[in-house]
Amino acid sequence: MNDTNKNNTVLRFLTCGSVDDGKSTLIGRLLFDTKTILTDTLSQIEKSSKKRGMSAIDLSLITDGLQAEREQGITIDVAYRYFSTGTRKYIIADAPGHEQYTRNMVTAASTSQLAIILIDARKGILTQTKRHSFLTKLVGIKHIVIAVNKMDLIEYDQEKYQSICDDYKIFASAIQLDQPGTKIQFIPMSALNGDMIVDRGSMIDWYKGPTLLEVLENLDTREDIKESALRLPIQYVCRPRDSDNKELHDFRAFMGRIESGLLQVNDKIKVLPSNQESTIKEIRIGDKILKKGIFEESVTVSLHDEIDVSRGDMLVHAHDELRSTKGFTAKVCWLSETNLSTNRTYLIMHTSRTSKAKIASINSKININSLALEEANDLKTNDIADVTFKLAQPLIVDKYANNRGTGAFIIIDESTFHTVGAGMIESIDK
Amino acid sequence: MKEKISHLDWLESEAIHIMREVAGQCANPVLLFSGGKDSLCLLRIAEKAFRPGRFPFPLMHIDTGHNYPEVINFRDKKANELGERLIVSSLEDSMKKGTIVLKQDDEPRNKYQSITLLEAIEEHEFDCCIGGARRDEEKARAKERIMSFRDEFGQWDPKNQRPELWNLYNAKVHRGENIRAFPISNWTEMDVWQYIEREELELPSIYFAHKRDIVKRSGAIVPITNVTPVRPGEVVENITVRFRTVGDITCTAPVISEADTVEKIIMETASTVITERGETRLDDQVSEASMEQRKKEGYF
Ligand SMILES: Nc1nc2c(ncn2[C@@H]2O[C@H](COP(=O)(O)OP(=O)(O)O)[C@@H](O)[C@H]2O)c(=O)[nH]1
């Protein structure tokens, strides 16, 4: 279904599962049954399948990536896949399992609106399933599909399926995943045979719910732009200083992507952290003059007053009570092979602003298997902890639960410049 | 009031955001411009990101010297229209300096582009190159970052890439290191064509169906030019073809097609059964992992 529909919207999702649950087969099936896989790719897969001594086409090879991992037979990094139907463009973040699981999954989840959690129907809920569910909640994903796969290996047994769903519901309520606003859906399937993925198949007639693709197609991805507060971090200031062109001589425009909410011409706004106020004179994208800009649009705006605005500032509505802060507490996922050192200074990159930061305290660490809180003095790769930061420069932040765009940050090592951590803000110092 | 922007608007907005991050974070970026359709999308995105101001970077073409004249003329015209600076770094200069030594005169030159690119990066002290690569083009790209880190030798190490979360892009580098930024990473070939149609972007004429002298050589259609002459025993045919990618003449093959408008190309792309690179890049087919190898050596 290589569509030509120009009014598609985008849906980003990730797939998570333990090794051999059928994640690669599921993605291969989605791409294959929506006709996204093209014939030269298929012939390569056929060749590879034969090399490995398999007779039928192994759909999981579609998602196989780089040489190094092919040699080791494992996948080590997040890969992105694309397919499109008549109504939607999909971006799949494929997060592989193994040692780096937490780090990969947090990365894949950070840009996703939906998570597919695979369960092997023979095995039911495993420690990994709990881990995936916890991470999904941590990164704030509101749509969860529990894909009970390999139904063919349990004779498509409805009772066994039902008991897996029941077990999961108990677990979900124990970790408070089943909050209002979060939707959990269950689908029995066989990725291998293609049952309940794109086609219904004929083996699971007792299941009356939607197929996986129907869930994806029908998900409401729209944002309530009036309900959410305007957040426009400024990335770049445009000053043409064109002395030949009178109109452009004093022209200044502020450029950035709207992280949430709605911006309209004549709106009263203020610039943080300076608190100077003005009104919106013009909103545009390229040559197109707009009456409003909404969530996810990259706009160019000009103001009625000449006030000082630079990269890293944020435009919000004038009545907004948001203020900048020099400290906050956040859930941190440590990504680096080098441990966090509480003695060091790090850089925090948040929207378009970067500040030096010190670790005030590591409050606790989460045992990802038992989900119990533990004491901690340092952080190593894949650890998730509650950390309080002190900032050198003020940042303009929201709680992650209220705003993913302005509640998230990354931690950068000052000397190597590597990205070493990812953070989600939970409470803000006054 | 619930709203969501369309997929083309979303992709465009993401790309604008990435370009502005490059402009905000990097001291001396450059946009790689070949005259091809992907880099023409980048130019339109740059206009939307920075006008009415100037682009905060020059354009640069890595010229293999084996180009279709239509593409080179178009490249120069486009840079002129935009009023932006165009740097042309040519493989022939590297050959004169002796840093590129061809094994054979007529050998495909794509693989040598990385040498000239790295020399240009060093000469101009660029800390970031913006390119039009997409993740759907080839397997080795599926895991590519939007801001991809290269060491002092221009090498890409798949194991040493920075995790990329949300829309927070870390483009910080030390002197000599380099970021390759790919604003249209998340676009597919179909998205590119739809964008070209919507924005009414002008393209070099060879993208559209035209008559051309070709020979059929081991399954591929080879255009007959002064650098790809007809071989003894081959029969030259004059047929209607178009190019899906435009690069070095010696490694870019056309496809048989009657599509002479963007709309027709979109219809053809929608029903096509062969991926873009598999069909038209003669140099990728050598090995499944050849692209990955070249990326490690500093190619895009
Ligand atoms: N019988 C059966 N086998 C499956 C199903 N889905 C996947 N498999 C097989 O399970 C194995 C692991 O699948 P794969 O997709 O590679 O798992 P991954 O490690 O999660 O990516 C492969 O041999 C698949 O063919 C299914 O629905 N039914």
mmCIF file with all atom_site columns, N, CA, C and O in Angstrom, chain A residues 231-264:
data_model
loop_
_atom_site.group_PDB
_atom_site.id
_atom_site.type_symbol
_atom_site.label_atom_id
_atom_site.label_alt_id
_atom_site.label_comp_id
_atom_site.label_asym_id
_atom_site.label_entity_id
_atom_site.label_seq_id
_atom_site.pdbx_PDB_ins_code
_atom_site.Cartn_x
_atom_site.Cartn_y
_atom_site.Cartn_z
_atom_site.occupancy
_atom_site.B_iso_or_equiv
_atom_site.pdbx_formal_charge
_atom_site.auth_seq_id
_atom_site.auth_comp_id
_atom_site.auth_asym_id
_atom_site.auth_atom_id
_atom_site.pdbx_PDB_model_num
ATOM 1   N N  . ARG A 1 231 ? 4.041  26.683 24.347 1.00 0.00 ? 231 ARG A N  1
ATOM 2   C CA . ARG A 1 231 ? 5.484  26.640 24.615 1.00 0.00 ? 231 ARG A CA 1
ATOM 3   C C  . ARG A 1 231 ? 6.201  26.781 23.283 1.00 0.00 ? 231 ARG A C  1
ATOM 4   O O  . ARG A 1 231 ? 6.115  25.900 22.438 1.00 0.00 ? 231 ARG A O  1
ATOM 5   N N  . LEU A 1 232 ? 6.904  27.894 23.111 1.00 0.00 ? 232 LEU A N  1
ATOM 6   C CA . LEU A 1 232 ? 7.669  28.088 21.878 1.00 0.00 ? 232 LEU A CA 1
ATOM 7   C C  . LEU A 1 232 ? 9.121  28.440 22.211 1.00 0.00 ? 232 LEU A C  1
ATOM 8   O O  . LEU A 1 232 ? 9.457  29.604 22.428 1.00 0.00 ? 232 LEU A O  1
ATOM 9   N N  . PRO A 1 233 ? 9.973  27.415 22.285 1.00 0.00 ? 233 PRO A N  1
ATOM 10  C CA . PRO A 1 233 ? 11.399 27.683 22.546 1.00 0.00 ? 233 PRO A CA 1
ATOM 11  C C  . PRO A 1 233 ? 12.032 28.291 21.296 1.00 0.00 ? 233 PRO A C  1
ATOM 12  O O  . PRO A 1 233 ? 11.805 27.808 20.189 1.00 0.00 ? 233 PRO A O  1
ATOM 13  N N  . ILE A 1 234 ? 12.778 29.361 21.478 1.00 0.00 ? 234 ILE A N  1
ATOM 14  C CA . ILE A 1 234 ? 13.394 30.040 20.331 1.00 0.00 ? 234 ILE A CA 1
ATOM 15  C C  . ILE A 1 234 ? 14.725 29.372 19.984 1.00 0.00 ? 234 ILE A C  1
ATOM 16  O O  . ILE A 1 234 ? 15.609 29.232 20.820 1.00 0.00 ? 234 ILE A O  1
ATOM 17  N N  . GLN A 1 235 ? 14.824 28.964 18.717 1.00 0.00 ? 235 GLN A N  1
ATOM 18  C CA . GLN A 1 235 ? 16.038 28.291 18.269 1.00 0.00 ? 235 GLN A CA 1
ATOM 19  C C  . GLN A 1 235 ? 17.002 29.242 17.586 1.00 0.00 ? 235 GLN A C  1
ATOM 20  O O  . GLN A 1 235 ? 18.207 29.035 17.600 1.00 0.00 ? 235 GLN A O  1
ATOM 21  N N  . TYR A 1 236 ? 16.430 30.249 16.940 1.00 0.00 ? 236 TYR A N  1
ATOM 22  C CA . TYR A 1 236 ? 17.254 31.043 16.040 1.00 0.00 ? 236 TYR A CA 1
ATOM 23  C C  . TYR A 1 236 ? 16.602 32.400 15.852 1.00 0.00 ? 236 TYR A C  1
ATOM 24  O O  . TYR A 1 236 ? 15.383 32.493 15.774 1.00 0.00 ? 236 TYR A O  1
ATOM 25  N N  . VAL A 1 237 ? 17.426 33.451 15.822 1.00 0.00 ? 237 VAL A N  1
ATOM 26  C CA . VAL A 1 237 ? 16.893 34.791 15.601 1.00 0.00 ? 237 VAL A CA 1
ATOM 27  C C  . VAL A 1 237 ? 17.342 35.272 14.230 1.00 0.00 ? 237 VAL A C  1
ATOM 28  O O  . VAL A 1 237 ? 18.520 35.200 13.898 1.00 0.00 ? 237 VAL A O  1
ATOM 29  N N  . CYS A 1 238 ? 16.379 35.732 13.457 1.00 0.00 ? 238 CYS A N  1
ATOM 30  C CA . CYS A 1 238 ? 16.672 36.159 12.092 1.00 0.00 ? 238 CYS A CA 1
ATOM 31  C C  . CYS A 1 238 ? 16.760 37.678 12.039 1.00 0.00 ? 238 CYS A C  1
ATOM 32  O O  . CYS A 1 238 ? 15.819 38.381 12.375 1.00 0.00 ? 238 CYS A O  1
ATOM 33  N N  . ARG A 1 239 ? 17.936 38.157 11.644 1.00 0.00 ? 239 ARG A N  1
ATOM 34  C CA . ARG A 1 239 ? 18.151 39.604 11.464 1.00 0.00 ? 239 ARG A CA 1
ATOM 35  C C  . ARG A 1 239 ? 18.777 39.811 10.098 1.00 0.00 ? 239 ARG A C  1
ATOM 36  O O  . ARG A 1 239 ? 19.989 39.799 9.965  1.00 0.00 ? 239 ARG A O  1
ATOM 37  N N  . PRO A 1 240 ? 17.965 40.034 9.081  1.00 0.00 ? 240 PRO A N  1
ATOM 38  C CA . PRO A 1 240 ? 18.525 40.154 7.729  1.00 0.00 ? 240 PRO A CA 1
ATOM 39  C C  . PRO A 1 240 ? 19.485 41.339 7.576  1.00 0.00 ? 240 PRO A C  1
ATOM 40  O O  . PRO A 1 240 ? 20.434 41.284 6.836  1.00 0.00 ? 240 PRO A O  1
ATOM 41  N N  . ARG A 1 241 ? 19.252 42.420 8.293  1.00 0.00 ? 241 ARG A N  1
ATOM 42  C CA . ARG A 1 241 ? 20.088 43.640 8.218  1.00 0.00 ? 241 ARG A CA 1
ATOM 43  C C  . ARG A 1 241 ? 20.372 44.026 6.772  1.00 0.00 ? 241 ARG A C  1
ATOM 44  O O  . ARG A 1 241 ? 21.502 44.280 6.391  1.00 0.00 ? 241 ARG A O  1
ATOM 45  N N  . ASP A 1 242 ? 19.323 43.989 5.991  1.00 0.00 ? 242 ASP A N  1
ATOM 46  C CA . ASP A 1 242 ? 19.478 44.284 4.563  1.00 0.00 ? 242 ASP A CA 1
ATOM 47  C C  . ASP A 1 242 ? 19.366 45.782 4.367  1.00 0.00 ? 242 ASP A C  1
ATOM 48  O O  . ASP A 1 242 ? 18.286 46.359 4.426  1.00 0.00 ? 242 ASP A O  1
ATOM 49  N N  . SER A 1 243 ? 20.497 46.445 4.119  1.00 0.00 ? 243 SER A N  1
ATOM 50  C CA . SER A 1 243 ? 20.479 47.909 4.068  1.00 0.00 ? 243 SER A CA 1
ATOM 51  C C  . SER A 1 243 ? 19.832 48.425 2.778  1.00 0.00 ? 243 SER A C  1
ATOM 52  O O  . SER A 1 243 ? 19.447 49.570 2.690  1.00 0.00 ? 243 SER A O  1
ATOM 53  N N  . ASP A 1 244 ? 19.740 47.549 1.766  1.00 0.00 ? 244 ASP A N  1
ATOM 54  C CA . ASP A 1 244 ? 19.115 47.979 0.512  1.00 0.00 ? 244 ASP A CA 1
ATOM 55  C C  . ASP A 1 244 ? 17.594 47.919 0.583  1.00 0.00 ? 244 ASP A C  1
ATOM 56  O O  . ASP A 1 244 ? 16.903 48.492 -0.243 1.00 0.00 ? 244 ASP A O  1
ATOM 57  N N  . ASN A 1 245 ? 17.098 47.182 1.527  1.00 0.00 ? 245 ASN A N  1
ATOM 58  C CA . ASN A 1 245 ? 15.665 46.937 1.589  1.00 0.00 ? 245 ASN A CA 1
ATOM 59  C C  . ASN A 1 245 ? 15.125 47.540 2.880  1.00 0.00 ? 245 ASN A C  1
ATOM 60  O O  . ASN A 1 245 ? 15.392 47.053 3.978  1.00 0.00 ? 245 ASN A O  1
ATOM 61  N N  . LYS A 1 246 ? 14.355 48.643 2.695  1.00 0.00 ? 246 LYS A N  1
ATOM 62  C CA . LYS A 1 246 ? 13.891 49.395 3.871  1.00 0.00 ? 246 LYS A CA 1
ATOM 63  C C  . LYS A 1 246 ? 13.084 48.517 4.828  1.00 0.00 ? 246 LYS A C  1
ATOM 64  O O  . LYS A 1 246 ? 13.223 48.584 6.033  1.00 0.00 ? 246 LYS A O  1
ATOM 65  N N  . GLU A 1 247 ? 12.248 47.676 4.228  1.00 0.00 ? 247 GLU A N  1
ATOM 66  C CA . GLU A 1 247 ? 11.374 46.844 5.047  1.00 0.00 ? 247 GLU A CA 1
ATOM 67  C C  . GLU A 1 247 ? 12.152 45.869 5.921  1.00 0.00 ? 247 GLU A C  1
ATOM 68  O O  . GLU A 1 247 ? 11.786 45.552 7.028  1.00 0.00 ? 247 GLU A O  1
ATOM 69  N N  . LEU A 1 248 ? 13.260 45.383 5.339  1.00 0.00 ? 248 LEU A N  1
ATOM 70  C CA . LEU A 1 248 ? 14.020 44.368 6.055  1.00 0.00 ? 248 LEU A CA 1
ATOM 71  C C  . LEU A 1 248 ? 15.060 44.952 6.999  1.00 0.00 ? 248 LEU A C  1
ATOM 72  O O  . LEU A 1 248 ? 15.630 44.248 7.815  1.00 0.00 ? 248 LEU A O  1
ATOM 73  N N  . HIS A 1 249 ? 15.313 46.260 6.873  1.00 0.00 ? 249 HIS A N  1
ATOM 74  C CA . HIS A 1 249 ? 16.432 46.824 7.604  1.00 0.00 ? 249 HIS A CA 1
ATOM 75  C C  . HIS A 1 249 ? 16.350 46.566 9.107  1.00 0.00 ? 249 HIS A C  1
ATOM 76  O O  . HIS A 1 249 ? 17.326 46.151 9.730  1.00 0.00 ? 249 HIS A O  1
ATOM 77  N N  . ASP A 1 250 ? 15.203 46.777 9.657  1.00 0.00 ? 250 ASP A N  1
ATOM 78  C CA . ASP A 1 250 ? 15.061 46.570 11.099 1.00 0.00 ? 250 ASP A CA 1
ATOM 79  C C  . ASP A 1 250 ? 14.318 45.289 11.434 1.00 0.00 ? 250 ASP A C  1
ATOM 80  O O  . ASP A 1 250 ? 13.939 45.062 12.575 1.00 0.00 ? 250 ASP A O  1
ATOM 81  N N  . PHE A 1 251 ? 14.113 44.470 10.421 1.00 0.00 ? 251 PHE A N  1
ATOM 82  C CA . PHE A 1 251 ? 13.301 43.274 10.629 1.00 0.00 ? 251 PHE A CA 1
ATOM 83  C C  . PHE A 1 251 ? 13.995 42.298 11.569 1.00 0.00 ? 251 PHE A C  1
ATOM 84  O O  . PHE A 1 251 ? 15.180 42.014 11.451 1.00 0.00 ? 251 PHE A O  1
ATOM 85  N N  . ARG A 1 252 ? 13.231 41.814 12.528 1.00 0.00 ? 252 ARG A N  1
ATOM 86  C CA . ARG A 1 252 ? 13.744 40.740 13.375 1.00 0.00 ? 252 ARG A CA 1
ATOM 87  C C  . ARG A 1 252 ? 12.647 39.708 13.543 1.00 0.00 ? 252 ARG A C  1
ATOM 88  O O  . ARG A 1 252 ? 11.495 40.049 13.786 1.00 0.00 ? 252 ARG A O  1
ATOM 89  N N  . ALA A 1 253 ? 12.997 38.456 13.392 1.00 0.00 ? 253 ALA A N  1
ATOM 90  C CA . ALA A 1 253 ? 12.003 37.409 13.582 1.00 0.00 ? 253 ALA A CA 1
ATOM 91  C C  . ALA A 1 253 ? 12.606 36.314 14.440 1.00 0.00 ? 253 ALA A C  1
ATOM 92  O O  . ALA A 1 253 ? 13.819 36.133 14.484 1.00 0.00 ? 253 ALA A O  1
ATOM 93  N N  . PHE A 1 254 ? 11.713 35.604 15.133 1.00 0.00 ? 254 PHE A N  1
ATOM 94  C CA . PHE A 1 254 ? 12.141 34.584 16.081 1.00 0.00 ? 254 PHE A CA 1
ATOM 95  C C  . PHE A 1 254 ? 11.628 33.248 15.593 1.00 0.00 ? 254 PHE A C  1
ATOM 96  O O  . PHE A 1 254 ? 10.467 33.119 15.204 1.00 0.00 ? 254 PHE A O  1
ATOM 97  N N  . MET A 1 255 ? 12.524 32.276 15.609 1.00 0.00 ? 255 MET A N  1
ATOM 98  C CA . MET A 1 255 ? 12.205 31.025 14.957 1.00 0.00 ? 255 MET A CA 1
ATOM 99  C C  . MET A 1 255 ? 12.289 29.860 15.918 1.00 0.00 ? 255 MET A C  1
ATOM 100 O O  . MET A 1 255 ? 13.218 29.762 16.714 1.00 0.00 ? 255 MET A O  1
ATOM 101 N N  . GLY A 1 256 ? 11.295 28.970 15.824 1.00 0.00 ? 256 GLY A N  1
ATOM 102 C CA . GLY A 1 256 ? 11.318 27.793 16.682 1.00 0.00 ? 256 GLY A CA 1
ATOM 103 C C  . GLY A 1 256 ? 10.139 26.889 16.392 1.00 0.00 ? 256 GLY A C  1
ATOM 104 O O  . GLY A 1 256 ? 9.273  27.214 15.567 1.00 0.00 ? 256 GLY A O  1
ATOM 105 N N  . ARG A 1 257 ? 10.132 25.729 17.071 1.00 0.00 ? 257 ARG A N  1
ATOM 106 C CA . ARG A 1 257 ? 9.077  24.745 16.879 1.00 0.00 ? 257 ARG A CA 1
ATOM 107 C C  . ARG A 1 257 ? 8.148  24.794 18.092 1.00 0.00 ? 257 ARG A C  1
ATOM 108 O O  . ARG A 1 257 ? 8.623  24.789 19.237 1.00 0.00 ? 257 ARG A O  1
ATOM 109 N N  . ILE A 1 258 ? 6.869  24.863 17.838 1.00 0.00 ? 258 ILE A N  1
ATOM 110 C CA . ILE A 1 258 ? 5.896  24.945 18.927 1.00 0.00 ? 258 ILE A CA 1
ATOM 111 C C  . ILE A 1 258 ? 5.821  23.585 19.626 1.00 0.00 ? 258 ILE A C  1
ATOM 112 O O  . ILE A 1 258 ? 5.434  22.591 19.013 1.00 0.00 ? 258 ILE A O  1
ATOM 113 N N  . GLU A 1 259 ? 6.243  23.524 20.873 1.00 0.00 ? 259 GLU A N  1
ATOM 114 C CA . GLU A 1 259 ? 6.273  22.256 21.606 1.00 0.00 ? 259 GLU A CA 1
ATOM 115 C C  . GLU A 1 259 ? 4.908  21.870 22.149 1.00 0.00 ? 259 GLU A C  1
ATOM 116 O O  . GLU A 1 259 ? 4.651  20.703 22.403 1.00 0.00 ? 259 GLU A O  1
ATOM 117 N N  . SER A 1 260 ? 4.064  22.877 22.356 1.00 0.00 ? 260 SER A N  1
ATOM 118 C CA . SER A 1 260 ? 2.684  22.574 22.733 1.00 0.00 ? 260 SER A CA 1
ATOM 119 C C  . SER A 1 260 ? 1.825  23.818 22.578 1.00 0.00 ? 260 SER A C  1
ATOM 120 O O  . SER A 1 260 ? 2.333  24.938 22.577 1.00 0.00 ? 260 SER A O  1
ATOM 121 N N  . GLY A 1 261 ? 0.529  23.582 22.436 1.00 0.00 ? 261 GLY A N  1
ATOM 122 C CA . GLY A 1 261 ? -0.419 24.679 22.446 1.00 0.00 ? 261 GLY A CA 1
ATOM 123 C C  . GLY A 1 261 ? -0.639 25.352 21.106 1.00 0.00 ? 261 GLY A C  1
ATOM 124 O O  . GLY A 1 261 ? -0.329 24.822 20.045 1.00 0.00 ? 261 GLY A O  1
ATOM 125 N N  . LEU A 1 262 ? -1.168 26.559 21.214 1.00 0.00 ? 262 LEU A N  1
ATOM 126 C CA . LEU A 1 262 ? -1.661 27.306 20.067 1.00 0.00 ? 262 LEU A CA 1
ATOM 127 C C  . LEU A 1 262 ? -1.194 28.749 20.178 1.00 0.00 ? 262 LEU A C  1
ATOM 128 O O  . LEU A 1 262 ? -1.286 29.364 21.239 1.00 0.00 ? 262 LEU A O  1
ATOM 129 N N  . LEU A 1 263 ? -0.688 29.287 19.081 1.00 0.00 ? 263 LEU A N  1
ATOM 130 C CA . LEU A 1 263 ? -0.219 30.669 19.038 1.00 0.00 ? 263 LEU A CA 1
ATOM 131 C C  . LEU A 1 263 ? -0.994 31.389 17.952 1.00 0.00 ? 263 LEU A C  1
ATOM 132 O O  . LEU A 1 263 ? -1.093 30.911 16.821 1.00 0.00 ? 263 LEU A O  1
ATOM 133 N N  . GLN A 1 264 ? -1.569 32.563 18.295 1.00 0.00 ? 264 GLN A N  1
ATOM 134 C CA . GLN A 1 264 ? -2.352 33.281 17.297 1.00 0.00 ? 264 GLN A CA 1
ATOM 135 C C  . GLN A 1 264 ? -1.866 34.723 17.170 1.00 0.00 ? 264 GLN A C  1
ATOM 136 O O  . GLN A 1 264 ? -1.320 35.292 18.121 1.00 0.00 ? 264 GLN A O  1
#
